[in-house]
PDB file of C-alpha atoms in Angstrom:
ATOM      1  CA  MET A 198      63.046  84.861  64.210  1.00 56.00           C
ATOM      2  CA  LYS A 199      65.772  87.368  65.006  1.00 53.00           C
ATOM      3  CA  SER A 200      63.461  90.354  64.478  1.00 55.00           C
ATOM      4  CA  VAL A 201      60.817  88.784  66.743  1.00 49.00           C
ATOM      5  CA  LEU A 202      63.371  88.320  69.527  1.00 51.00           C
ATOM      6  CA  THR A 203      64.565  91.900  69.136  1.00 54.00           C
ATOM      7  CA  ILE A 204      61.035  93.338  69.341  1.00 48.00           C
ATOM      8  CA  THR A 205      60.213  91.133  72.334  1.00 52.00           C
ATOM      9  CA  LEU A 206      63.358  92.284  74.147  1.00 50.00           C
ATOM     10  CA  LEU A 207      62.561  95.952  73.577  1.00 51.00           C
ATOM     11  CA  LEU A 208      58.970  95.511  74.757  1.00 46.00           C
ATOM     12  CA  LEU A 209      60.039  93.744  77.931  1.00 49.00           C
ATOM     13  CA  SER A 210      63.109  95.827  78.668  1.00 50.00           C
ATOM     14  CA  THR A 211      61.598  99.218  79.445  1.00 55.00           C
ATOM     15  CA  VAL A 212      58.549 100.433  81.307  1.00 60.00           C
ATOM     16  CA  VAL A 213      57.613 104.041  80.463  1.00 56.00           C
ATOM     17  CA  PHE A 214      55.011 106.125  82.236  1.00 50.00           C
ATOM     18  CA  GLY A 215      53.883 109.224  80.297  1.00 45.00           C
ATOM     19  CA  GLN A 216      54.265 110.208  76.668  1.00 43.00           C
ATOM     20  CA  GLU A 217      57.799 111.582  76.507  1.00 48.00           C
ATOM     21  CA  ASP A 218      60.864 109.473  75.810  1.00 50.00           C
ATOM     22  CA  ASP A 219      63.028 111.560  78.139  1.00 57.00           C
ATOM     23  CA  GLN A 220      61.458 111.262  81.596  1.00 74.00           C
ATOM     24  CA  ASP A 221      62.479 113.086  84.768  1.00 86.00           C
ATOM     25  CA  ASN A 222      62.886 109.909  86.858  1.00 92.00           C
ATOM     26  CA  ASN A 223      64.759 106.751  85.917  1.00 92.00           C
ATOM     27  CA  PHE A 224      65.578 103.447  87.524  1.00 96.00           C
ATOM     28  CA  TYR A 225      68.482 101.934  85.629  1.00 96.00           C
ATOM     29  CA  ALA A 226      71.216  99.317  85.558  1.00 95.00           C
ATOM     30  CA  ARG A 227      74.798  99.477  84.364  1.00 93.00           C
ATOM     31  CA  ILE A 228      76.147  96.247  82.919  1.00 91.00           C
ATOM     32  CA  GLY A 229      79.857  96.535  82.273  1.00 88.00           C
ATOM     33  CA  VAL A 230      83.209  94.856  82.546  1.00 81.00           C
ATOM     34  CA  TYR A 231      83.436  93.495  86.105  1.00 75.00           C
ATOM     35  CA  GLU A 232      80.528  95.709  87.138  1.00 80.00           C
ATOM     36  CA  LEU A 233      76.806  95.425  87.799  1.00 85.00           C
ATOM     37  CA  SER A 234      75.196  98.601  89.154  1.00 91.00           C
ATOM     38  CA  LEU A 235      71.639  99.567  90.050  1.00 95.00           C
ATOM     39  CA  GLY A 236      70.696 103.232  90.321  1.00 96.00           C
ATOM     40  CA  TYR A 237      68.025 105.921  90.459  1.00 97.00           C
ATOM     41  CA  GLU A 238      68.270 109.296  88.695  1.00 96.00           C
ATOM     42  CA  ARG A 239      66.218 112.477  89.062  1.00 95.00           C
ATOM     43  CA  LYS A 240      66.503 115.216  86.415  1.00 93.00           C
ATOM     44  CA  VAL A 241      66.814 118.628  88.096  1.00 93.00           C
ATOM     45  CA  ASN A 242      66.499 120.488  84.771  1.00 90.00           C
ATOM     46  CA  SER A 243      67.301 119.911  81.091  1.00 87.00           C
ATOM     47  CA  GLN A 244      71.062 119.802  81.752  1.00 91.00           C
ATOM     48  CA  ILE A 245      71.556 118.486  85.299  1.00 94.00           C
ATOM     49  CA  GLY A 246      70.559 115.205  86.864  1.00 94.00           C
ATOM     50  CA  VAL A 247      71.430 113.690  90.232  1.00 96.00           C
ATOM     51  CA  ALA A 248      71.619 109.966  90.929  1.00 96.00           C
ATOM     52  CA  VAL A 249      72.752 107.343  93.384  1.00 96.00           C
ATOM     53  CA  GLU A 250      74.107 103.906  92.456  1.00 95.00           C
ATOM     54  CA  VAL A 251      75.093 100.757  94.272  1.00 93.00           C
ATOM     55  CA  ASP A 252      77.259  98.108  92.629  1.00 87.00           C
ATOM     56  CA  TYR A 253      78.455  94.721  93.732  1.00 75.00           C
ATOM     57  CA  ARG A 254      81.902  93.212  93.483  1.00 66.00           C
ATOM     58  CA  PRO A 255      81.207  89.528  92.849  1.00 55.00           C
ATOM     59  CA  ARG A 256      84.480  88.095  94.163  1.00 52.00           C
ATOM     60  CA  PHE A 257      87.061  89.208  96.686  1.00 47.00           C
ATOM     61  CA  LYS A 258      89.579  86.614  97.815  1.00 49.00           C
ATOM     62  CA  ASN A 259      93.247  86.700  98.733  1.00 46.00           C
ATOM     63  CA  GLU A 260      95.594  83.894  97.874  1.00 46.00           C
ATOM     64  CA  ALA A 261      97.541  82.214 100.689  1.00 44.00           C
ATOM     65  CA  HIS A 262     100.419  79.774 100.917  1.00 45.00           C
ATOM     66  CA  VAL A 263      98.649  76.550 101.856  1.00 48.00           C
ATOM     67  CA  TYR A 264     100.492  73.385 102.868  1.00 47.00           C
ATOM     68  CA  LEU A 265      97.703  71.387 104.498  1.00 48.00           C
ATOM     69  CA  ASP A 266      97.125  67.810 103.399  1.00 50.00           C
ATOM     70  CA  TRP A 267      93.346  68.218 103.584  1.00 46.00           C
ATOM     71  CA  GLY A 268      93.306  71.595 101.783  1.00 47.00           C
ATOM     72  CA  SER A 269      92.323  75.082 102.957  1.00 49.00           C
ATOM     73  CA  MET A 270      89.212  76.803 104.243  1.00 49.00           C
ATOM     74  CA  ASN A 271      88.260  80.266 102.910  1.00 52.00           C
ATOM     75  CA  VAL A 272      85.624  82.685 104.181  1.00 49.00           C
ATOM     76  CA  THR A 273      84.847  85.626 101.898  1.00 53.00           C
ATOM     77  CA  TYR A 274      82.627  88.652 102.453  1.00 53.00           C
ATOM     78  CA  GLN A 275      81.390  90.525  99.385  1.00 60.00           C
ATOM     79  CA  GLY A 276      81.646  94.279  98.929  1.00 72.00           C
ATOM     80  CA  PHE A 277      79.085  96.884  97.821  1.00 81.00           C
ATOM     81  CA  ARG A 278      80.143 100.268  96.435  1.00 86.00           C
ATOM     82  CA  ILE A 279      78.067 103.439  96.864  1.00 90.00           C
ATOM     83  CA  LYS A 280      78.236 106.175  94.191  1.00 93.00           C
ATOM     84  CA  PRO A 281      76.458 109.575  94.422  1.00 96.00           C
ATOM     85  CA  ILE A 282      76.423 110.932  90.853  1.00 96.00           C
ATOM     86  CA  VAL A 283      75.969 114.260  89.066  1.00 97.00           C
ATOM     87  CA  ASN A 284      75.047 114.003  85.361  1.00 95.00           C
ATOM     88  CA  TYR A 285      75.657 116.877  82.949  1.00 95.00           C
ATOM     89  CA  TYR A 286      73.600 116.692  79.717  1.00 92.00           C
ATOM     90  CA  HIS A 287      75.452 118.784  77.141  1.00 87.00           C
ATOM     91  CA  LYS A 288      73.414 117.145  74.328  1.00 82.00           C
ATOM     92  CA  THR A 289      70.085 115.334  74.182  1.00 76.00           C
ATOM     93  CA  SER A 290      71.679 111.978  73.395  1.00 81.00           C
ATOM     94  CA  SER A 291      74.904 112.235  75.417  1.00 90.00           C
ATOM     95  CA  PHE A 292      76.029 113.325  78.867  1.00 92.00           C
ATOM     96  CA  TRP A 293      78.862 113.180  81.408  1.00 95.00           C
ATOM     97  CA  SER A 294      78.689 111.531  84.822  1.00 96.00           C
ATOM     98  CA  PHE A 295      80.918 112.600  87.722  1.00 96.00           C
ATOM     99  CA  PHE A 296      80.971 110.766  91.034  1.00 95.00           C
ATOM    100  CA  PRO A 297      82.986 109.831  94.114  1.00 95.00           C
ATOM    101  CA  SER A 298      82.740 106.219  95.289  1.00 92.00           C
ATOM    102  CA  TYR A 299      83.274 104.245  98.480  1.00 92.00           C
ATOM    103  CA  ARG A 300      83.601 100.494  99.034  1.00 86.00           C
ATOM    104  CA  TYR A 301      84.336  98.406 102.114  1.00 84.00           C
ATOM    105  CA  LEU A 302      85.649  94.877 101.661  1.00 79.00           C
ATOM    106  CA  GLU A 303      86.483  92.207 104.191  1.00 75.00           C
ATOM    107  CA  SER A 304      88.046  88.800 103.636  1.00 71.00           C
ATOM    108  CA  GLY A 305      89.207  86.102 106.025  1.00 65.00           C
ATOM    109  CA  THR A 306      91.248  83.025 105.121  1.00 61.00           C
ATOM    110  CA  MET A 307      92.398  80.115 107.260  1.00 54.00           C
ATOM    111  CA  ILE A 308      95.959  79.277 106.213  1.00 54.00           C
ATOM    112  CA  ASN A 309      99.007  77.255 107.133  1.00 52.00           C
ATOM    113  CA  ASP A 310     101.854  79.545 106.085  1.00 54.00           C
ATOM    114  CA  GLU A 311     105.218  77.992 106.857  1.00 51.00           C
ATOM    115  CA  GLY A 312     107.862  80.367 108.140  1.00 53.00           C
ATOM    116  CA  LYS A 313     105.750  83.540 107.830  1.00 54.00           C
ATOM    117  CA  PHE A 314     107.630  86.498 109.389  1.00 53.00           C
ATOM    118  CA  GLY A 315     110.437  84.163 110.391  1.00 51.00           C
ATOM    119  CA  GLY A 316     108.216  81.614 112.083  1.00 50.00           C
ATOM    120  CA  SER A 317     108.940  77.928 112.473  1.00 50.00           C
ATOM    121  CA  ASN A 318     108.607  75.322 109.738  1.00 48.00           C
ATOM    122  CA  TYR A 319     105.327  74.278 111.354  1.00 50.00           C
ATOM    123  CA  SER A 320     103.753  77.658 110.589  1.00 48.00           C
ATOM    124  CA  ASP A 321     103.215  79.933 113.551  1.00 52.00           C
ATOM    125  CA  TYR A 322     100.741  82.158 111.696  1.00 55.00           C
ATOM    126  CA  ASP A 323      97.544  80.192 111.124  1.00 57.00           C
ATOM    127  CA  GLU A 324      94.893  82.813 110.327  1.00 61.00           C
ATOM    128  CA  TYR A 325      94.936  85.704 107.866  1.00 66.00           C
ATOM    129  CA  SER A 326      92.292  88.398 107.437  1.00 74.00           C
ATOM    130  CA  GLN A 327      92.102  91.610 105.433  1.00 76.00           C
ATOM    131  CA  LYS A 328      89.939  94.737 105.463  1.00 81.00           C
ATOM    132  CA  ASN A 329      89.911  97.287 102.631  1.00 83.00           C
ATOM    133  CA  HIS A 330      88.525 100.804 102.416  1.00 88.00           C
ATOM    134  CA  GLU A 331      88.384 102.152  98.830  1.00 89.00           C
ATOM    135  CA  ILE A 332      87.676 105.808  97.993  1.00 93.00           C
ATOM    136  CA  GLY A 333      87.580 106.916  94.353  1.00 94.00           C
ATOM    137  CA  ILE A 334      86.889 109.814  91.967  1.00 96.00           C
ATOM    138  CA  ASN A 335      85.443 108.875  88.569  1.00 96.00           C
ATOM    139  CA  ALA A 336      84.069 110.308  85.295  1.00 96.00           C
ATOM    140  CA  LEU A 337      82.003 108.594  82.577  1.00 95.00           C
ATOM    141  CA  PHE A 338      80.844 109.594  79.095  1.00 96.00           C
ATOM    142  CA  ASN A 339      77.402 108.263  78.119  1.00 95.00           C
ATOM    143  CA  SER A 340      75.948 108.160  74.607  1.00 94.00           C
ATOM    144  CA  SER A 341      72.306 107.107  74.115  1.00 89.00           C
ATOM    145  CA  PHE A 342      70.893 105.187  71.173  1.00 88.00           C
ATOM    146  CA  LYS A 343      68.684 107.626  69.257  1.00 80.00           C
ATOM    147  CA  LYS A 344      66.076 105.007  68.326  1.00 80.00           C
ATOM    148  CA  HIS A 345      66.156 103.395  71.772  1.00 84.00           C
ATOM    149  CA  PRO A 346      66.730 106.130  74.398  1.00 83.00           C
ATOM    150  CA  ALA A 347      66.429 103.607  77.235  1.00 88.00           C
ATOM    151  CA  PHE A 348      69.864 102.229  76.250  1.00 92.00           C
ATOM    152  CA  SER A 349      73.222 103.998  76.152  1.00 93.00           C
ATOM    153  CA  LEU A 350      76.883 103.075  75.887  1.00 95.00           C
ATOM    154  CA  TYR A 351      79.294 104.421  78.478  1.00 96.00           C
ATOM    155  CA  PHE A 352      83.024 104.484  79.037  1.00 95.00           C
ATOM    156  CA  GLY A 353      85.259 106.333  81.454  1.00 95.00           C
ATOM    157  CA  ALA A 354      88.046 106.262  84.002  1.00 96.00           C
ATOM    158  CA  GLY A 355      88.791 107.038  87.598  1.00 95.00           C
ATOM    159  CA  VAL A 356      91.401 106.854  90.305  1.00 96.00           C
ATOM    160  CA  SER A 357      90.992 105.240  93.729  1.00 93.00           C
ATOM    161  CA  TYR A 358      92.819 105.194  97.036  1.00 95.00           C
ATOM    162  CA  LYS A 359      92.805 101.920  98.979  1.00 89.00           C
ATOM    163  CA  TYR A 360      93.631 101.547 102.658  1.00 91.00           C
ATOM    164  CA  VAL A 361      94.426  97.900 103.501  1.00 86.00           C
ATOM    165  CA  ASP A 362      94.625  96.408 106.987  1.00 86.00           C
ATOM    166  CA  ARG A 363      95.996  92.854 107.097  1.00 78.00           C
ATOM    167  CA  GLN A 364      96.075  90.795 110.281  1.00 79.00           C
ATOM    168  CA  TYR A 365      97.964  87.553 110.891  1.00 72.00           C
ATOM    169  CA  THR A 366      97.130  85.571 114.016  1.00 71.00           C
ATOM    170  CA  ILE A 367      99.136  82.966 115.908  1.00 64.00           C
ATOM    171  CA  GLU A 368      96.555  80.599 117.319  1.00 59.00           C
ATOM    172  CA  GLY A 369      99.120  78.796 119.435  1.00 54.00           C
ATOM    173  CA  THR A 370      98.401  75.394 117.935  1.00 53.00           C
ATOM    174  CA  TRP A 371     101.778  75.076 116.197  1.00 51.00           C
ATOM    175  CA  ALA A 372     105.089  74.705 118.065  1.00 51.00           C
ATOM    176  CA  ASN A 373     103.319  75.656 121.342  1.00 56.00           C
ATOM    177  CA  LYS A 374     103.429  79.374 120.525  1.00 57.00           C
ATOM    178  CA  THR A 375     101.627  81.992 122.598  1.00 59.00           C
ATOM    179  CA  PRO A 376      98.548  83.429 120.770  1.00 60.00           C
ATOM    180  CA  SER A 377      99.354  86.866 119.302  1.00 66.00           C
ATOM    181  CA  ASP A 378      98.667  89.102 116.292  1.00 73.00           C
ATOM    182  CA  ARG A 379     100.697  90.875 113.637  1.00 75.00           C
ATOM    183  CA  VAL A 380      99.158  93.704 111.597  1.00 81.00           C
ATOM    184  CA  GLU A 381     100.322  95.080 108.238  1.00 83.00           C
ATOM    185  CA  THR A 382      98.990  98.321 106.740  1.00 89.00           C
ATOM    186  CA  LEU A 383      99.154  99.166 103.026  1.00 89.00           C
ATOM    187  CA  ASN A 384      98.223 102.349 101.150  1.00 95.00           C
ATOM    188  CA  VAL A 385      97.603 101.895  97.415  1.00 91.00           C
ATOM    189  CA  VAL A 386      96.528 104.256  94.599  1.00 95.00           C
ATOM    190  CA  PHE A 387      95.233 102.576  91.427  1.00 90.00           C
ATOM    191  CA  PRO A 388      93.329 103.503  88.209  1.00 93.00           C
ATOM    192  CA  SER A 389      89.904 102.206  87.166  1.00 88.00           C
ATOM    193  CA  LEU A 390      88.459 101.823  83.653  1.00 91.00           C
ATOM    194  CA  TYR A 391      84.757 101.559  82.803  1.00 92.00           C
ATOM    195  CA  PHE A 392      82.939 100.275  79.723  1.00 94.00           C
ATOM    196  CA  GLY A 393      79.423  98.891  79.278  1.00 95.00           C
ATOM    197  CA  ILE A 394      75.731  99.517  78.630  1.00 94.00           C
ATOM    198  CA  LYS A 395      73.345 101.603  80.716  1.00 94.00           C
ATOM    199  CA  TRP A 396      69.729 100.415  80.658  1.00 93.00           C
ATOM    200  CA  LYS A 397      66.852 102.597  81.927  1.00 92.00           C
ATOM    201  CA  PHE A 398      64.344  99.876  82.719  1.00 91.00           C
ATOM    202  CA  VAL A 399      61.756 102.184  84.390  1.00 91.00           C
ATOM    203  CA  ARG A 400      61.160 105.801  83.314  1.00 88.00           C
ATOM    204  CA  PHE A 401      58.477 108.113  84.609  1.00 88.00           C
TER     205      PHE A 401
END
């Protein structure tokens, strides 16, 4: 039963046009830790390939101090990351990937935050929103399975710079305050780690 499932998976997992295992064009997916990417690669020659990927961050939400009897209301916008990639094939079954990346994230949360920035006990600041711009530089090492060239393991690291713009709004509904805004700006540098499987599901 196990061997039948394995053969069925391999038959369904990859579509190949042509006779060679190593094709010049590939549509692929990366399935990793906290990452799902879709991409297209074009081999320029035997050692260089260029690609573009888009990945999706499934959850982006900021915690807030909530003191409402009926709970809180959260509105979250998801973020896509764009990655132009250069692949260097130093061996037939392994290669390096180098790429910059960019992601824009936006999140808005309705809150009741008592005493924020010295406000009253009835919470002057009622709405919080955040916008992030992330720019990164990354490198991955990929190693293909010799018997199944459509699959490869990858791992790597990168470093990213994040620009954060946070806005707190007084809606004027608490303590008869005049509507106004307060903006905080943060600059953060953080590392990224990558590990997963790359799957070339169409090769031609």
